[in-house]
CSV table of C-alpha atoms in Angstrom, one decimal:
chain,number,residue,atom,x,y,z
A,1,GLU,CA,157.7,16.9,135.4
A,2,LEU,CA,156.0,19.8,133.7
A,3,LYS,CA,152.7,20.8,135.2
A,4,VAL,CA,150.3,23.3,133.7
A,5,GLU,CA,147.5,24.8,135.7
A,6,GLN,CA,144.6,26.9,134.5
A,7,ASN,CA,142.3,29.0,136.6
A,8,PRO,CA,139.5,29.3,136.8
A,9,LEU,CA,138.3,25.9,135.7
A,10,PHE,CA,134.8,27.2,135.3
A,11,LEU,CA,133.8,30.7,134.4
A,12,SER,CA,130.3,32.0,133.9
A,13,MET,CA,130.1,35.6,132.7
A,14,GLN,CA,127.6,38.1,131.3
A,15,GLU,CA,127.8,39.3,127.8
A,16,GLY,CA,129.7,42.6,127.5
A,17,LYS,CA,132.0,41.9,130.5
A,18,ASN,CA,135.7,41.5,130.5
A,19,TYR,CA,137.6,38.6,132.2
A,20,THR,CA,141.0,36.9,132.2
A,21,ILE,CA,141.9,33.2,132.2
A,22,TYR,CA,145.3,32.3,133.7
A,23,CYS,CA,147.7,29.6,132.7
A,24,ASN,CA,150.7,28.8,135.0
A,25,TYR,CA,153.3,26.3,134.3
A,26,SER,CA,156.1,24.8,136.3
A,27,THR,CA,159.3,24.6,134.3
A,28,THR,CA,161.1,26.9,131.9
A,29,SER,CA,159.5,27.2,128.5
A,30,ASP,CA,159.1,30.0,125.9
A,31,ARG,CA,156.5,28.4,123.8
A,32,LEU,CA,152.8,28.3,124.8
A,33,TYR,CA,149.6,27.6,122.8
A,34,TRP,CA,146.0,28.4,123.4
A,35,TYR,CA,143.2,26.2,122.0
A,36,ARG,CA,139.4,26.3,121.9
A,37,GLN,CA,137.1,23.3,122.1
A,38,ASP,CA,133.4,23.5,121.5
A,39,PRO,CA,131.2,20.8,123.1
A,40,GLY,CA,131.6,17.4,121.4
A,41,LYS,CA,134.2,18.9,118.9
A,42,SER,CA,137.9,18.8,118.4
A,43,LEU,CA,140.5,21.4,119.4
A,44,GLU,CA,141.0,24.5,117.3
A,45,SER,CA,144.3,26.5,117.6
A,46,LEU,CA,143.8,30.1,118.7
A,47,PHE,CA,147.3,31.5,119.5
A,48,VAL,CA,150.9,30.5,119.4
A,49,LEU,CA,153.2,32.5,121.7
A,50,LEU,CA,156.9,31.9,121.1
A,51,SER,CA,158.8,34.4,123.2
A,52,ASN,CA,158.7,36.4,126.5
A,53,GLY,CA,156.4,39.3,126.1
A,54,ALA,CA,154.6,37.9,123.1
A,55,VAL,CA,151.1,39.3,122.7
A,56,LYS,CA,148.6,38.1,120.1
A,57,GLN,CA,145.0,39.4,119.5
A,58,GLU,CA,142.1,38.0,117.5
A,59,GLY,CA,138.8,39.7,117.8
A,60,ARG,CA,137.7,39.8,121.5
A,61,LEU,CA,140.5,37.5,122.7
A,62,MET,CA,144.1,38.6,123.6
A,63,ALA,CA,146.8,36.2,124.8
A,64,SER,CA,150.1,37.1,126.4
A,65,LEU,CA,153.1,35.3,127.7
A,66,ASP,CA,155.5,36.1,130.6
A,67,THR,CA,158.1,33.5,130.6
A,68,LYS,CA,159.8,34.8,133.7
A,69,ALA,CA,156.7,34.5,135.7
A,70,ARG,CA,155.8,31.2,133.8
A,71,LEU,CA,152.4,32.7,133.2
A,72,SER,CA,150.1,33.2,130.2
A,73,THR,CA,146.8,35.1,130.2
A,74,LEU,CA,143.9,34.9,127.8
A,75,HIS,CA,141.9,38.1,128.1
A,76,ILE,CA,138.3,38.3,127.0
A,77,THR,CA,137.0,41.7,126.1
A,78,ALA,CA,133.2,42.5,125.9
A,79,ALA,CA,132.3,38.8,125.9
A,80,VAL,CA,129.6,37.5,123.5
A,81,HIS,CA,127.7,34.2,123.6
A,82,ASP,CA,129.7,32.8,120.7
A,83,LEU,CA,132.8,32.7,122.9
A,84,SER,CA,131.2,30.0,125.1
A,85,ALA,CA,133.6,27.0,124.9
A,86,THR,CA,136.4,25.3,126.8
A,87,TYR,CA,139.8,26.9,126.5
A,88,PHE,CA,143.0,25.0,126.9
A,89,CYS,CA,146.6,26.2,127.3
A,90,ALA,CA,149.5,23.9,126.4
A,91,VAL,CA,153.1,24.3,127.1
A,92,ASP,CA,156.1,23.0,125.0
A,93,GLY,CA,158.4,21.5,127.6
A,94,THR,CA,161.9,20.1,127.2
A,95,SER,CA,161.0,16.5,126.4
A,96,GLY,CA,160.9,16.6,122.6
A,97,SER,CA,157.9,17.6,120.6
A,98,ARG,CA,155.2,16.8,123.1
A,99,LEU,CA,152.9,19.4,124.7
A,100,THR,CA,151.5,19.4,128.2
A,101,PHE,CA,147.9,20.6,128.4
A,102,GLY,CA,146.2,22.4,131.2
A,103,GLU,CA,142.9,21.1,132.5
A,104,GLY,CA,140.8,23.5,130.5
A,105,THR,CA,138.6,26.5,131.4
A,106,GLN,CA,134.9,26.0,130.6
A,107,LEU,CA,133.6,29.4,129.7
A,108,THR,CA,129.9,30.2,129.6
A,109,VAL,CA,128.7,33.6,128.4
A,110,ASN,CA,125.2,34.4,129.4
A,111,PRO,CA,123.0,36.9,127.6
B,1,ASP,CA,142.6,20.6,101.3
B,2,GLY,CA,145.3,19.7,103.8
B,3,GLY,CA,144.2,18.3,107.1
B,4,ILE,CA,143.8,15.4,109.5
B,5,THR,CA,141.1,12.8,109.2
B,6,GLN,CA,140.0,10.3,111.8
B,7,SER,CA,137.7,7.5,111.2
B,8,PRO,CA,135.2,6.4,112.2
B,9,LYS,CA,133.5,9.3,114.0
B,10,TYR,CA,131.6,7.0,116.3
B,11,LEU,CA,132.6,3.4,117.2
B,12,PHE,CA,130.8,0.9,119.4
B,13,ARG,CA,132.5,-2.3,120.6
B,14,LYS,CA,131.9,-5.1,123.0
B,15,GLU,CA,134.2,-5.5,126.0
B,16,GLY,CA,137.1,-7.8,125.2
B,17,GLN,CA,137.5,-6.8,121.6
B,18,ASN,CA,140.5,-5.0,120.2
B,19,VAL,CA,139.6,-2.0,118.0
B,20,THR,CA,141.8,0.2,115.7
B,21,LEU,CA,141.2,3.9,115.3
B,22,SER,CA,142.5,5.5,112.1
B,23,CYS,CA,144.4,8.8,111.8
B,24,GLU,CA,145.7,10.1,108.5
B,25,GLN,CA,147.3,13.5,107.7
B,26,ASN,CA,148.2,15.1,104.4
B,27,LEU,CA,150.0,18.1,106.0
B,28,ASN,CA,153.5,16.5,105.6
B,29,HIS,CA,153.9,16.8,109.3
B,30,ASP,CA,156.7,14.8,110.9
B,31,ALA,CA,155.1,14.2,114.4
B,32,MET,CA,151.8,12.6,115.2
B,33,TYR,CA,150.0,12.2,118.6
B,34,TRP,CA,147.1,10.3,120.2
B,35,TYR,CA,145.2,11.8,123.1
B,36,ARG,CA,142.4,10.6,125.2
B,37,GLN,CA,139.7,12.9,126.6
B,38,ASP,CA,137.2,11.9,129.2
B,39,PRO,CA,134.0,13.9,129.8
B,40,GLY,CA,134.8,17.3,131.4
B,41,GLN,CA,138.5,16.5,131.5
B,42,GLY,CA,141.6,17.7,129.7
B,43,LEU,CA,143.7,15.8,127.2
B,44,ARG,CA,146.0,12.9,128.2
B,45,LEU,CA,148.8,11.8,125.9
B,46,ILE,CA,148.7,8.1,124.9
B,47,TYR,CA,151.5,7.8,122.3
B,48,TYR,CA,153.4,10.0,120.0
B,49,SER,CA,155.7,9.6,117.1
B,50,GLN,CA,158.3,12.1,115.8
B,51,ILE,CA,159.4,10.0,112.8
B,52,VAL,CA,158.4,7.0,110.8
B,53,ASN,CA,159.0,3.6,112.4
B,54,ASP,CA,159.6,5.2,115.8
B,55,PHE,CA,157.1,6.2,118.6
B,56,GLN,CA,157.2,6.9,122.3
B,57,LYS,CA,154.8,6.2,125.2
B,58,GLY,CA,152.9,9.1,126.6
B,59,ASP,CA,151.4,9.3,130.1
B,60,ILE,CA,148.7,6.6,129.7
B,61,ALA,CA,150.0,4.1,127.2
B,62,GLU,CA,149.0,0.9,129.0
B,63,GLY,CA,146.3,-1.0,127.0
B,64,TYR,CA,147.1,0.8,123.8
B,65,SER,CA,149.4,0.2,120.8
B,66,VAL,CA,150.4,2.1,117.8
B,67,SER,CA,152.4,1.8,114.6
B,68,ARG,CA,154.0,4.4,112.3
B,69,GLU,CA,154.8,2.7,109.0
B,70,LYS,CA,154.0,5.7,106.9
B,71,LYS,CA,154.5,9.4,107.6
B,72,GLU,CA,150.9,10.2,106.9
B,73,SER,CA,149.3,7.4,109.0
B,74,PHE,CA,149.3,6.7,112.8
B,75,PRO,CA,146.7,4.1,113.8
B,76,LEU,CA,145.8,3.5,117.4
B,77,THR,CA,144.7,0.1,118.7
B,78,VAL,CA,142.7,-0.1,121.9
B,79,THR,CA,143.3,-3.5,123.2
B,80,SER,CA,141.2,-5.6,125.6
B,81,ALA,CA,143.8,-4.8,128.3
B,82,GLN,CA,142.6,-1.2,128.5
B,83,LYS,CA,140.4,-1.3,131.5
B,84,ASN,CA,138.1,1.7,130.7
B,85,PRO,CA,138.4,2.4,127.0
B,86,THR,CA,135.2,4.5,126.5
B,87,ALA,CA,136.4,8.0,125.7
B,88,PHE,CA,136.9,10.6,123.0
B,89,TYR,CA,140.1,10.0,121.1
B,90,LEU,CA,141.9,12.8,119.4
B,91,CYS,CA,144.7,12.6,116.9
B,92,ALA,CA,147.1,15.5,116.2
B,93,SER,CA,150.1,16.3,114.1
B,94,SER,CA,152.8,18.9,114.2
B,95,ILE,CA,155.6,20.1,111.9
B,96,VAL,CA,158.4,20.0,114.5
B,97,ILE,CA,160.3,23.0,113.2
B,98,GLN,CA,161.0,25.8,115.6
B,99,HIS,CA,157.9,25.0,117.6
B,100,TYR,CA,155.3,22.3,118.0
B,101,GLU,CA,151.9,23.7,117.3
B,102,GLN,CA,149.6,20.8,117.0
B,103,TYR,CA,146.7,20.5,114.6
B,104,PHE,CA,143.9,18.2,115.6
B,105,GLY,CA,141.6,15.8,113.8
B,106,PRO,CA,137.9,15.7,114.4
B,107,GLY,CA,138.1,12.9,116.9
B,108,THR,CA,136.6,9.4,117.3
B,109,ARG,CA,134.1,8.7,120.1
B,110,LEU,CA,134.6,5.1,121.3
B,111,THR,CA,132.0,3.4,123.4
B,112,VAL,CA,132.7,-0.1,124.8
B,113,THR,CA,129.9,-2.0,126.5
């Protein structure tokens, strides 16, 4: 059974600081997705990582994938309040078209 | 505009009643999914369908039923057998070519009292 673990689950940081969210998964996969969820809202796709060494950047967020280590990171640079949200990683396992989601990391950026 | 619609946004029901949540997509996606999210929790897969007239149970299918009679529609029925149905329900779809990036609808918040 594929397991996806994120850490930390809760992250409170100051504006302007840098931090990294980690997503570990338990079985072989070379497809990983990051989503953002604002309170009370649906999920919004952020990044699609499709191969070992893939790196994607959008604004202050950068995601990377290391399939050998079964690890993806979401790096936040110079955080701003607008980045406050819950971030989920999801892994495309071997059982058809379903994704397995991590528990989510609730990020709060304080002024 | 292409997208996924879910209705209603909020739904209130009495215990013991079945209720059906609507999910429609005009993205021409093959696969559709239903997730449940409880407060402060992640997503749990209820059912998914990769093709019309076929669907598979997810991790928490008990007390739920689905149908997939049309490519664009994947309604979810929450039956009276579901012990704790109050939750946020999310529908998603994916194209199922090369990879399975899922696109999510706005969600339905179901409250059962």
